[in-house]
PDB file of C-alpha atoms in Angstrom:
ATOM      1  CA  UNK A 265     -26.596  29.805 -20.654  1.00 84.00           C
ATOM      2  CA  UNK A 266     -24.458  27.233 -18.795  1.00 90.00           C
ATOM      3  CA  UNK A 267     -24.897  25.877 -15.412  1.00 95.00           C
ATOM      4  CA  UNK A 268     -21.577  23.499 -14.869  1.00 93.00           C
ATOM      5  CA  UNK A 269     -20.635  23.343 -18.286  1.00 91.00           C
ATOM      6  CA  UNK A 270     -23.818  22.431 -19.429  1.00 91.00           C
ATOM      7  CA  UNK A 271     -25.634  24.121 -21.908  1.00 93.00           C
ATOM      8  CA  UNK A 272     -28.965  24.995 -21.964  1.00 93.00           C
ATOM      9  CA  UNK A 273     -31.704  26.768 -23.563  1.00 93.00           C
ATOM     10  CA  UNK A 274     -34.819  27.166 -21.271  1.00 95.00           C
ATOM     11  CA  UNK A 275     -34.443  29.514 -18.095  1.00 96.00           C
ATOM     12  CA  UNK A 276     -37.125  28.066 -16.647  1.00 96.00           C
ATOM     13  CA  UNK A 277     -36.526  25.135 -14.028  1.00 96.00           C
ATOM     14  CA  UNK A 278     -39.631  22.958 -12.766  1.00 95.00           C
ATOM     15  CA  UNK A 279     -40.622  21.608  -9.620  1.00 93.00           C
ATOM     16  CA  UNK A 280     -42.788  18.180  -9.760  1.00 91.00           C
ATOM     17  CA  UNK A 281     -44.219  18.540  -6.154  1.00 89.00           C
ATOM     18  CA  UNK A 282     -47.944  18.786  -5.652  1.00 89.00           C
ATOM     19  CA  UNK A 283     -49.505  18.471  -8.642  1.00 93.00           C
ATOM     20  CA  UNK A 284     -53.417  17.093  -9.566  1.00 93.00           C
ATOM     21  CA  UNK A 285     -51.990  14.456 -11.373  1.00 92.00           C
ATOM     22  CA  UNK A 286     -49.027  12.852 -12.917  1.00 91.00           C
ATOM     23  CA  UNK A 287     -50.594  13.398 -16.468  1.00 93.00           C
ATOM     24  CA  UNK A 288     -50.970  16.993 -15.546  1.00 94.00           C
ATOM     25  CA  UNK A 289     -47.158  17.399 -14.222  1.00 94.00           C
ATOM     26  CA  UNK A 290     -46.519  15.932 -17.642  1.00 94.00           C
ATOM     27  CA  UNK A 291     -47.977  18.044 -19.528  1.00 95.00           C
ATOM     28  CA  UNK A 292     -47.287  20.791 -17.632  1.00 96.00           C
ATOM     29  CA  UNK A 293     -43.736  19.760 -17.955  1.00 95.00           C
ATOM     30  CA  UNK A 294     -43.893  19.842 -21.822  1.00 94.00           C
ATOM     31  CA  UNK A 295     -45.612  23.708 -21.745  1.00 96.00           C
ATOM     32  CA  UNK A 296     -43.043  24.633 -19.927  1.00 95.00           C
ATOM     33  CA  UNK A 297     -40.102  23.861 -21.891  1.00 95.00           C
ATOM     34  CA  UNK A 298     -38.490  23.315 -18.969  1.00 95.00           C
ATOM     35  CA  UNK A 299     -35.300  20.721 -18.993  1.00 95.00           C
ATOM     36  CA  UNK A 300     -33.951  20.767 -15.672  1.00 95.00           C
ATOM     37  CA  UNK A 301     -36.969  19.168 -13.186  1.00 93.00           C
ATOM     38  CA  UNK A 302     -36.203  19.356  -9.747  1.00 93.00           C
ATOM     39  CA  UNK A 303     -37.301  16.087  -7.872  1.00 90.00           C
ATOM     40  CA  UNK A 304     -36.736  14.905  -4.272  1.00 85.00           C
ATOM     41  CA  UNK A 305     -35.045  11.960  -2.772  1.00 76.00           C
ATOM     42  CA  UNK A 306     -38.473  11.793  -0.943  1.00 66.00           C
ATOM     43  CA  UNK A 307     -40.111  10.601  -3.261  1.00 54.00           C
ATOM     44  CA  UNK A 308     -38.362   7.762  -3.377  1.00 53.00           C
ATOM     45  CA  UNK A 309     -40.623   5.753  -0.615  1.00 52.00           C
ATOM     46  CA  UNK A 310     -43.720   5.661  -2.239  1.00 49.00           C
ATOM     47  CA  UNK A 311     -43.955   4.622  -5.507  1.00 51.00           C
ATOM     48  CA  UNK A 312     -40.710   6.709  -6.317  1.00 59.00           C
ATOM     49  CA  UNK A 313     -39.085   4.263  -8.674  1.00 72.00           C
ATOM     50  CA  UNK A 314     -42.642   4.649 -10.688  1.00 76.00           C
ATOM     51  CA  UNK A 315     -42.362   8.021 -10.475  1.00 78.00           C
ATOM     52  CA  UNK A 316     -38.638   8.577 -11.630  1.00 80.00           C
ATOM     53  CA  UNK A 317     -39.058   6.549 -14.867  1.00 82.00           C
ATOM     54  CA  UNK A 318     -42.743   8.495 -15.807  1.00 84.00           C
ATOM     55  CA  UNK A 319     -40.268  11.770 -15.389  1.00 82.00           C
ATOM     56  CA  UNK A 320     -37.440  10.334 -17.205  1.00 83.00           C
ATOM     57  CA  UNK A 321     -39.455   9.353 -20.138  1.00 85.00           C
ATOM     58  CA  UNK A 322     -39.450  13.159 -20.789  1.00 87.00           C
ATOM     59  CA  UNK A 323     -36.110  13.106 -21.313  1.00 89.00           C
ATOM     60  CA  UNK A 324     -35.185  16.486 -19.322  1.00 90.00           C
ATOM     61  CA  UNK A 325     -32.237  16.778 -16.583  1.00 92.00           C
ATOM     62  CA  UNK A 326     -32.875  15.926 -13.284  1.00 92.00           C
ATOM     63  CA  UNK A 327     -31.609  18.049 -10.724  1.00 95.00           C
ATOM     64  CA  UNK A 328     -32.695  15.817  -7.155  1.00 94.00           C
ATOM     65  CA  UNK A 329     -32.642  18.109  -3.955  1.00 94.00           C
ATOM     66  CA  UNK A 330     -32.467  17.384  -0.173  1.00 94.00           C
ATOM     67  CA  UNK A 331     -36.062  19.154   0.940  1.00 89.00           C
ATOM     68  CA  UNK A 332     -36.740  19.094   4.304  1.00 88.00           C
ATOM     69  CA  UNK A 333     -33.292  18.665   5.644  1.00 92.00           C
ATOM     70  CA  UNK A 334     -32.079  20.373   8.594  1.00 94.00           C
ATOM     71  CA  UNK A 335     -28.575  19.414   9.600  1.00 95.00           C
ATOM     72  CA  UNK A 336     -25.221  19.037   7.626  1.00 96.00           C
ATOM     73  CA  UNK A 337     -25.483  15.404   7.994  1.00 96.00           C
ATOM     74  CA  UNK A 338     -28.822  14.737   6.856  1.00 95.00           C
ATOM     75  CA  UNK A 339     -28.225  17.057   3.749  1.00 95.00           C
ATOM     76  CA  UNK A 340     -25.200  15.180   2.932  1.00 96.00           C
ATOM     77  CA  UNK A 341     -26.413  12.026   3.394  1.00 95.00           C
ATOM     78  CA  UNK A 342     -29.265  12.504   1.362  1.00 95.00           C
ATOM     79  CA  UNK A 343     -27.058  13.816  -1.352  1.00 96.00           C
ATOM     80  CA  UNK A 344     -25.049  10.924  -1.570  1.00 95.00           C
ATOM     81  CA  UNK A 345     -28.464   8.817  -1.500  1.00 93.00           C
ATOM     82  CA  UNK A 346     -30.028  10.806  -4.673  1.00 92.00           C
ATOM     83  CA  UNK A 347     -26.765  10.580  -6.508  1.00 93.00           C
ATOM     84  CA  UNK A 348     -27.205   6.468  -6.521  1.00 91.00           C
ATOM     85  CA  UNK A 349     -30.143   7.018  -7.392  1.00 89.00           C
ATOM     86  CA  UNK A 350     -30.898   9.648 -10.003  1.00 89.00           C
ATOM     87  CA  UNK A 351     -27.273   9.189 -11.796  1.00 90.00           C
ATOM     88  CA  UNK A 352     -25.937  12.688 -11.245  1.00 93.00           C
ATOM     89  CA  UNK A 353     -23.505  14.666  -9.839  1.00 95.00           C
ATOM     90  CA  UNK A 354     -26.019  17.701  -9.795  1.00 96.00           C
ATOM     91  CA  UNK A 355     -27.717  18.602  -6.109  1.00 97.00           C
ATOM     92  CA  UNK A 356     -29.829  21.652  -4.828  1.00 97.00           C
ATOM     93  CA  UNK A 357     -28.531  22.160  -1.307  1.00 97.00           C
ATOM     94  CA  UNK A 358     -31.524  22.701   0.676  1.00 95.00           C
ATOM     95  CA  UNK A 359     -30.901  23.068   4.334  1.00 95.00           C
ATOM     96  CA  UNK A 360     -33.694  24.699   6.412  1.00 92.00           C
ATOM     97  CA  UNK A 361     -32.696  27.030   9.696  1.00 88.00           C
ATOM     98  CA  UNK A 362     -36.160  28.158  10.110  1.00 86.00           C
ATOM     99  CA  UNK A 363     -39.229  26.363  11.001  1.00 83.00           C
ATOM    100  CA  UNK A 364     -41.863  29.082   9.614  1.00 82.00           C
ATOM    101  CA  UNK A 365     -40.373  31.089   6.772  1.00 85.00           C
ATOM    102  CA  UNK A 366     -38.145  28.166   6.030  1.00 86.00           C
ATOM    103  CA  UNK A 367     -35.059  30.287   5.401  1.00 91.00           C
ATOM    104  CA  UNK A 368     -32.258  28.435   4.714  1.00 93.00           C
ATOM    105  CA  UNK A 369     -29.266  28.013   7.395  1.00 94.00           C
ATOM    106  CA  UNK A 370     -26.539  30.076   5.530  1.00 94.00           C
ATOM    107  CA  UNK A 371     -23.774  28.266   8.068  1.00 96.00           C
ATOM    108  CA  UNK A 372     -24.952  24.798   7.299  1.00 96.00           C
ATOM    109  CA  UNK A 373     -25.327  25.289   3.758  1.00 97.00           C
ATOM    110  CA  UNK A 374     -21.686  26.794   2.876  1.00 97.00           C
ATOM    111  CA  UNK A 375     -20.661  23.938   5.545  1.00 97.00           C
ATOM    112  CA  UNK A 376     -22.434  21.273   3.273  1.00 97.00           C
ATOM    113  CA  UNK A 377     -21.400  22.650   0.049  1.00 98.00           C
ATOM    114  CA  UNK A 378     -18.093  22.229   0.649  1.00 98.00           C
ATOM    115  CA  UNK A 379     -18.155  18.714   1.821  1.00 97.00           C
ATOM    116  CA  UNK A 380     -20.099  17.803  -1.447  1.00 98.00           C
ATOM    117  CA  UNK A 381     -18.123  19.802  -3.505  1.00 97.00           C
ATOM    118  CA  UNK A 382     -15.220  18.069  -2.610  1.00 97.00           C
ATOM    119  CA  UNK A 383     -16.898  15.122  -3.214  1.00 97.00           C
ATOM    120  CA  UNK A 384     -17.032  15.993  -6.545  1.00 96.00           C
ATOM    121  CA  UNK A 385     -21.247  17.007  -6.524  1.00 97.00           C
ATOM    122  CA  UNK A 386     -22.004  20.198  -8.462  1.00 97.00           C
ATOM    123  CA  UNK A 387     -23.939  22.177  -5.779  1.00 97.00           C
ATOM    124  CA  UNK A 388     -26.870  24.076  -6.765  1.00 97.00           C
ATOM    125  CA  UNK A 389     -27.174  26.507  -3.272  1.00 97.00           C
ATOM    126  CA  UNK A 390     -30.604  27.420  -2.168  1.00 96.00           C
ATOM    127  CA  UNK A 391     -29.570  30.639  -0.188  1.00 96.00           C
ATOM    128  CA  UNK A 392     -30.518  34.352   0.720  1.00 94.00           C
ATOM    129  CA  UNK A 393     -29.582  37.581  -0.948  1.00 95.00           C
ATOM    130  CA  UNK A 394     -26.918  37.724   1.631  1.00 95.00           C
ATOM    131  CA  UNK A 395     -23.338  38.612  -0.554  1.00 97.00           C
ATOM    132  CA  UNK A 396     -21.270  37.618   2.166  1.00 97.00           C
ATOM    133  CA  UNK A 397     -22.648  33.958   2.127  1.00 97.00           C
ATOM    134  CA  UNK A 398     -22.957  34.309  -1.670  1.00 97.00           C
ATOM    135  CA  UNK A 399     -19.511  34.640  -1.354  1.00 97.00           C
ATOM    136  CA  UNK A 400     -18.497  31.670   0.843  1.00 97.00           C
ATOM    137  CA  UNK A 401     -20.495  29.457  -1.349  1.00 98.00           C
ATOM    138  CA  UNK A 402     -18.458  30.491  -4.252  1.00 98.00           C
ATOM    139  CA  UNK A 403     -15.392  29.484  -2.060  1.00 97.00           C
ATOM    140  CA  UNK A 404     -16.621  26.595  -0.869  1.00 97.00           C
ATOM    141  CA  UNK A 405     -17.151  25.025  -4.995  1.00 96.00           C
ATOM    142  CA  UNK A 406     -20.043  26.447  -5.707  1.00 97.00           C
ATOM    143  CA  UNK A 407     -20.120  27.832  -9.767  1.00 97.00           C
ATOM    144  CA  UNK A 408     -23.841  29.332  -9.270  1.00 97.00           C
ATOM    145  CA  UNK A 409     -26.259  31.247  -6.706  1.00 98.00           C
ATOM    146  CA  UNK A 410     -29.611  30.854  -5.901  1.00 97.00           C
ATOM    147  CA  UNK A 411     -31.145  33.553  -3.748  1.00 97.00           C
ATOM    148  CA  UNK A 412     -34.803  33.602  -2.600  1.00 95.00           C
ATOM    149  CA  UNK A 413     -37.033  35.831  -3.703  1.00 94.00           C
ATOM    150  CA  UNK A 414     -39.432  35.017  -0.441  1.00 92.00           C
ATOM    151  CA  UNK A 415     -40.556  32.653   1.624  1.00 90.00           C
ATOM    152  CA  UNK A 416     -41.023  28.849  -0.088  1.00 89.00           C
ATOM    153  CA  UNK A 417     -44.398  28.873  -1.614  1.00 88.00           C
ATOM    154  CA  UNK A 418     -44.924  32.448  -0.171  1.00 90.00           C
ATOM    155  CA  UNK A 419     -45.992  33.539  -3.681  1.00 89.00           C
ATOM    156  CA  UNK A 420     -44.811  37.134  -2.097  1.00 92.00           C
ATOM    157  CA  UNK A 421     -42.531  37.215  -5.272  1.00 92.00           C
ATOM    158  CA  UNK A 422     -39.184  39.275  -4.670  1.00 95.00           C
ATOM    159  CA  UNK A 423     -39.478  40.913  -1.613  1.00 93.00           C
ATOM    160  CA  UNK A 424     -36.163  42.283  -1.191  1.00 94.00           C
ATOM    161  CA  UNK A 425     -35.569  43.658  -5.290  1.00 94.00           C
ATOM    162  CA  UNK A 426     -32.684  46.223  -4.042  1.00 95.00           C
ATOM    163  CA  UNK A 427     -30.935  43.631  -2.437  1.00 95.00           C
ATOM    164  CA  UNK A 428     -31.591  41.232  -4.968  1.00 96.00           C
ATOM    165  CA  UNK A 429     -30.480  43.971  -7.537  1.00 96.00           C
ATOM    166  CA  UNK A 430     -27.217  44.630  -5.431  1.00 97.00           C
ATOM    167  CA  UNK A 431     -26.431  40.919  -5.858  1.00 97.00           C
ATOM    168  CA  UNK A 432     -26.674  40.965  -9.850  1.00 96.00           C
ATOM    169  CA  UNK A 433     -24.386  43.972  -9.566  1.00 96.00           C
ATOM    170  CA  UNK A 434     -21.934  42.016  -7.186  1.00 96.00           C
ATOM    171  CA  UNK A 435     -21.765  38.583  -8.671  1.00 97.00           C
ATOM    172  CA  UNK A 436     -21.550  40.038 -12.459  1.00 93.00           C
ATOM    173  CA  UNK A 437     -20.589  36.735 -13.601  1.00 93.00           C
ATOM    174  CA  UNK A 438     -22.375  34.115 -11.967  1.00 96.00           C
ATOM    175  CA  UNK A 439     -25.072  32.881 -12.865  1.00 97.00           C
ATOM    176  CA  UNK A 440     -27.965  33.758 -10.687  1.00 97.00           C
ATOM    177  CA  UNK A 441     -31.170  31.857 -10.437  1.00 97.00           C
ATOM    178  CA  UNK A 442     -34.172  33.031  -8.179  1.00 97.00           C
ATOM    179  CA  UNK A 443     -35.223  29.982  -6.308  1.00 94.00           C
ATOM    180  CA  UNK A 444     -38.900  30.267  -3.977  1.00 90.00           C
ATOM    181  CA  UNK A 445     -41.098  32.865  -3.415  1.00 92.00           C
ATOM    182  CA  UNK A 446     -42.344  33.391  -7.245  1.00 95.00           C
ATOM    183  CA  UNK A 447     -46.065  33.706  -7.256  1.00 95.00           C
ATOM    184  CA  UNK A 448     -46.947  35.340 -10.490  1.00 96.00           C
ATOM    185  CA  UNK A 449     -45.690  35.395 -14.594  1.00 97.00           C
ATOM    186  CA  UNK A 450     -45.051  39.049 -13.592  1.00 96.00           C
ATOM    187  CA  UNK A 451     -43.355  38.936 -10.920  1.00 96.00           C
ATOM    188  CA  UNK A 452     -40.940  36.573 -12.889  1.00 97.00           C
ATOM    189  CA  UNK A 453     -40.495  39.184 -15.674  1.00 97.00           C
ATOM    190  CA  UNK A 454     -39.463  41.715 -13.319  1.00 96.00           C
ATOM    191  CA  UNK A 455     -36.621  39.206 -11.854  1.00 97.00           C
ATOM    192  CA  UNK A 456     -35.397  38.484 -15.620  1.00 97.00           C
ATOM    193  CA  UNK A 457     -35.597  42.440 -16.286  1.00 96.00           C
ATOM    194  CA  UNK A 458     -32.907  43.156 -13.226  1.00 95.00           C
ATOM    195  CA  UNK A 459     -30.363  40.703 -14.970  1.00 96.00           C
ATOM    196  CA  UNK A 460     -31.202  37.542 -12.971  1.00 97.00           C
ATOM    197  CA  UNK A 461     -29.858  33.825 -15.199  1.00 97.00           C
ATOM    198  CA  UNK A 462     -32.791  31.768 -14.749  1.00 97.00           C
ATOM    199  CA  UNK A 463     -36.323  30.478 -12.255  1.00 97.00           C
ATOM    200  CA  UNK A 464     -36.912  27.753 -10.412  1.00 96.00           C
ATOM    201  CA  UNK A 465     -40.597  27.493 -10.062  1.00 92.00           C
ATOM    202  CA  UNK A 466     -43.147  24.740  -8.130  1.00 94.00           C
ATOM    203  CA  UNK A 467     -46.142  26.066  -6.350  1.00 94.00           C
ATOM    204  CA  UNK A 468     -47.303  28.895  -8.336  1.00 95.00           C
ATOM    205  CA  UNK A 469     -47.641  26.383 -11.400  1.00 96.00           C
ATOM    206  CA  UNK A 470     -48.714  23.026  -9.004  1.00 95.00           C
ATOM    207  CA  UNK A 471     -51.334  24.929  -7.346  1.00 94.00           C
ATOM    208  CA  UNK A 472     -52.426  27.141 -10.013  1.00 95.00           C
ATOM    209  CA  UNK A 473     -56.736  26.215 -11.440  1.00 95.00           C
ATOM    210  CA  UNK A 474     -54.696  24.661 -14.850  1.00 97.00           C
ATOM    211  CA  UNK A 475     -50.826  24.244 -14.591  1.00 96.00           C
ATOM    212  CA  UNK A 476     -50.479  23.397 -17.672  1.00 97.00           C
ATOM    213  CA  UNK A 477     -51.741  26.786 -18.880  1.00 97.00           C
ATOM    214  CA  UNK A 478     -49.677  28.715 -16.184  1.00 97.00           C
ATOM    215  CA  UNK A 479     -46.573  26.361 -17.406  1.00 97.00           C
ATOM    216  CA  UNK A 480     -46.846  28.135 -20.669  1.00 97.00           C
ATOM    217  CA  UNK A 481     -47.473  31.859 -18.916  1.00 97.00           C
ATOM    218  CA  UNK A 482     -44.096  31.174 -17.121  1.00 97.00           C
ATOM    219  CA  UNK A 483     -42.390  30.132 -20.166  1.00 97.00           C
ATOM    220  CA  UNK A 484     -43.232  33.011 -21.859  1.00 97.00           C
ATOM    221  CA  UNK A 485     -43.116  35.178 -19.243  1.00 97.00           C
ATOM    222  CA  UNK A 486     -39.317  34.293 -18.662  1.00 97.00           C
ATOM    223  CA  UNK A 487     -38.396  34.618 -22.063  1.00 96.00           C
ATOM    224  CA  UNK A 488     -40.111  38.575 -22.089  1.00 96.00           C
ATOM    225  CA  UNK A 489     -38.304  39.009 -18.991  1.00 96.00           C
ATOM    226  CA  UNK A 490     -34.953  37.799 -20.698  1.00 96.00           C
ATOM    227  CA  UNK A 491     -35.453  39.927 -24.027  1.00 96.00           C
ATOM    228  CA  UNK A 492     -36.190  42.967 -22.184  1.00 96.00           C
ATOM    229  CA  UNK A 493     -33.154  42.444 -20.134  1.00 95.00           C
ATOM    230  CA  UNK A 494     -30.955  42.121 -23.135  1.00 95.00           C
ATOM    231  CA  UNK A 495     -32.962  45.441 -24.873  1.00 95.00           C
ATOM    232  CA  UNK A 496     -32.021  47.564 -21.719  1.00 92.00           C
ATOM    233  CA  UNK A 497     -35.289  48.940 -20.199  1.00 86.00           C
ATOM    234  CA  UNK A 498     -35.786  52.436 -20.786  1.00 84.00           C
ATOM    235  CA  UNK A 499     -34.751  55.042 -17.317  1.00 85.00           C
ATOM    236  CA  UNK A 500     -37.232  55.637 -14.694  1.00 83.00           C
ATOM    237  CA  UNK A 501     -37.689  60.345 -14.594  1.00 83.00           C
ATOM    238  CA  UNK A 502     -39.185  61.867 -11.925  1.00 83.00           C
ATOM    239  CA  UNK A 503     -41.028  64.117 -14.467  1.00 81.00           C
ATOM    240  CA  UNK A 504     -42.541  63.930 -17.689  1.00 80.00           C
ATOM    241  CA  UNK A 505     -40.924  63.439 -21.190  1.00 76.00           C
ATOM    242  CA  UNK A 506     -42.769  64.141 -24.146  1.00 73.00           C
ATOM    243  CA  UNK A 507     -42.416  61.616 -26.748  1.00 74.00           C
ATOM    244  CA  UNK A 508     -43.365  64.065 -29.595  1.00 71.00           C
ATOM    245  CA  UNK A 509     -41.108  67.067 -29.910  1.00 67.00           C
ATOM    246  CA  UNK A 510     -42.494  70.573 -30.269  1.00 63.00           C
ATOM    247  CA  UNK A 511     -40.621  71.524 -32.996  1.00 64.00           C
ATOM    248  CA  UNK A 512     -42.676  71.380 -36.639  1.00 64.00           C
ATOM    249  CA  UNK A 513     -46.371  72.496 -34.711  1.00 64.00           C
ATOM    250  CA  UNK A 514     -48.148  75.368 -36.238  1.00 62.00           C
ATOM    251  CA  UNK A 515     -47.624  78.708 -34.822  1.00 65.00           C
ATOM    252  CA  UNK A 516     -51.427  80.188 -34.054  1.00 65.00           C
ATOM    253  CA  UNK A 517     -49.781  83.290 -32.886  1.00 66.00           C
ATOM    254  CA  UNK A 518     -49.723  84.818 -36.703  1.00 61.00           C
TER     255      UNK A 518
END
């Protein structure tokens, strides 16, 4: 799998927001396998220099973001900010249009992805299932998607799958990473088993009784999702199918 040119082995990209404690994100970090960790610029203010060097120490990729951003300007700003200060060219583009399901603002976003692009950032979209901004994105520099699933920290896991399976089908050659909205291990296996790249996970794994346990579920559960993919899952009948054939039974009719 490549995102920009970069290899990588783990489909499985990690949040660092709201965990107990920064030995658990840690460790949960480790179960995961993860090596792209998603941090934001935000956490710059308090104890953020702290806070990037405890993450770096893992040695994984960061990939910063611009959370909570609302406007072109403050998305672009912020991405210049987070490029000082985490070293890389890499930046989700988050840009929130909506207050309570915090859907992303598809005009702002393609907007801001092409400014950054032609900056020279590779732009990690946080977007909808939409295939007409899919497709502006690509346009604007863009080399990968990343739909929702559901609402952030929804846990509703993918609400739309048809549309979501219409958008493999479409983009046959991006790569496609579900971003928000993932709840459950299971409800990540069934996003691997329609053909999607990769997850980006925070809450269900922050939040969850023991991350670090649910950092492993994940892991795994990805990697299922992945093989099944690759197996090709068996067609859905309306009726049944015996598995043993009739032929070779004993004829009680004599």
């Amino acid at each position: 799998m490549q995102f920009y040119n970069q290899n990588l082995h783990s489909r499985l990209l990690l949040g660092t927001a709201g965990y107990p404690s920064p030995d658990i994100l840690i460790q949960a970090i480790h179960a995961s396998e993860a090596e792209i960790i998603t941090v934001s610029l935000r956490r710059e203010g308090v104890g953020g220099s702290e806070f990037r060097q405890l993450i770096a120490k893992t040695k994984k990729r960061f990939l910063p973001n611009t959370a909570g951003c609302h406007t072109v300007k403050e998305a672009v700003t912020t991405a210049q900010m987070a490029r000082e200060v985490f070293e890389t060219n890499w930046i989700k583009l988050e840009i929130i249009g909506h207050a309570d399901t915090l859907q992303p603002d598809p005009f702002a976003t393609v907007e801001a992805a092409r400014i950054l692009s032609k900056e020279g950032f590779e732009v990690f979209p946080y977007t909808t299932e939409d295939l007409i901004v899919g497709e502006k994105l690509l346009e604007a520099g863009c080399q990968l998607l990343m739909p929702w699933g559901a609402p952030i920290g929804s846990g509703q896991g993918l609400r739309n799958i048809e549309g979501l399976k219409t958008m493999r089908q479409y983009f046959k050659n991006i790569p496609l990473i579900i971003d928000a909205g993932i709840g459950a291990p299971s409800q990540a296996i069934q996003a691997m088993e329609i053909g999607f790249d990769a997850i980006l996970l925070n809450t269900a794994i922050a939040k969850s009784k023991n991350p670090i346990l649910m950092a492993d579920a994940f892991n795994k559960a990805i990697l299922a999702g992945r093989i099944a993919y690759k197996a090709g899952l068996m067609e859905k009948r309306n009726m049944a199918y015996a598995s043993t054939p009739a032929y070779g039974l004993a004829d009680l009719s004599l």
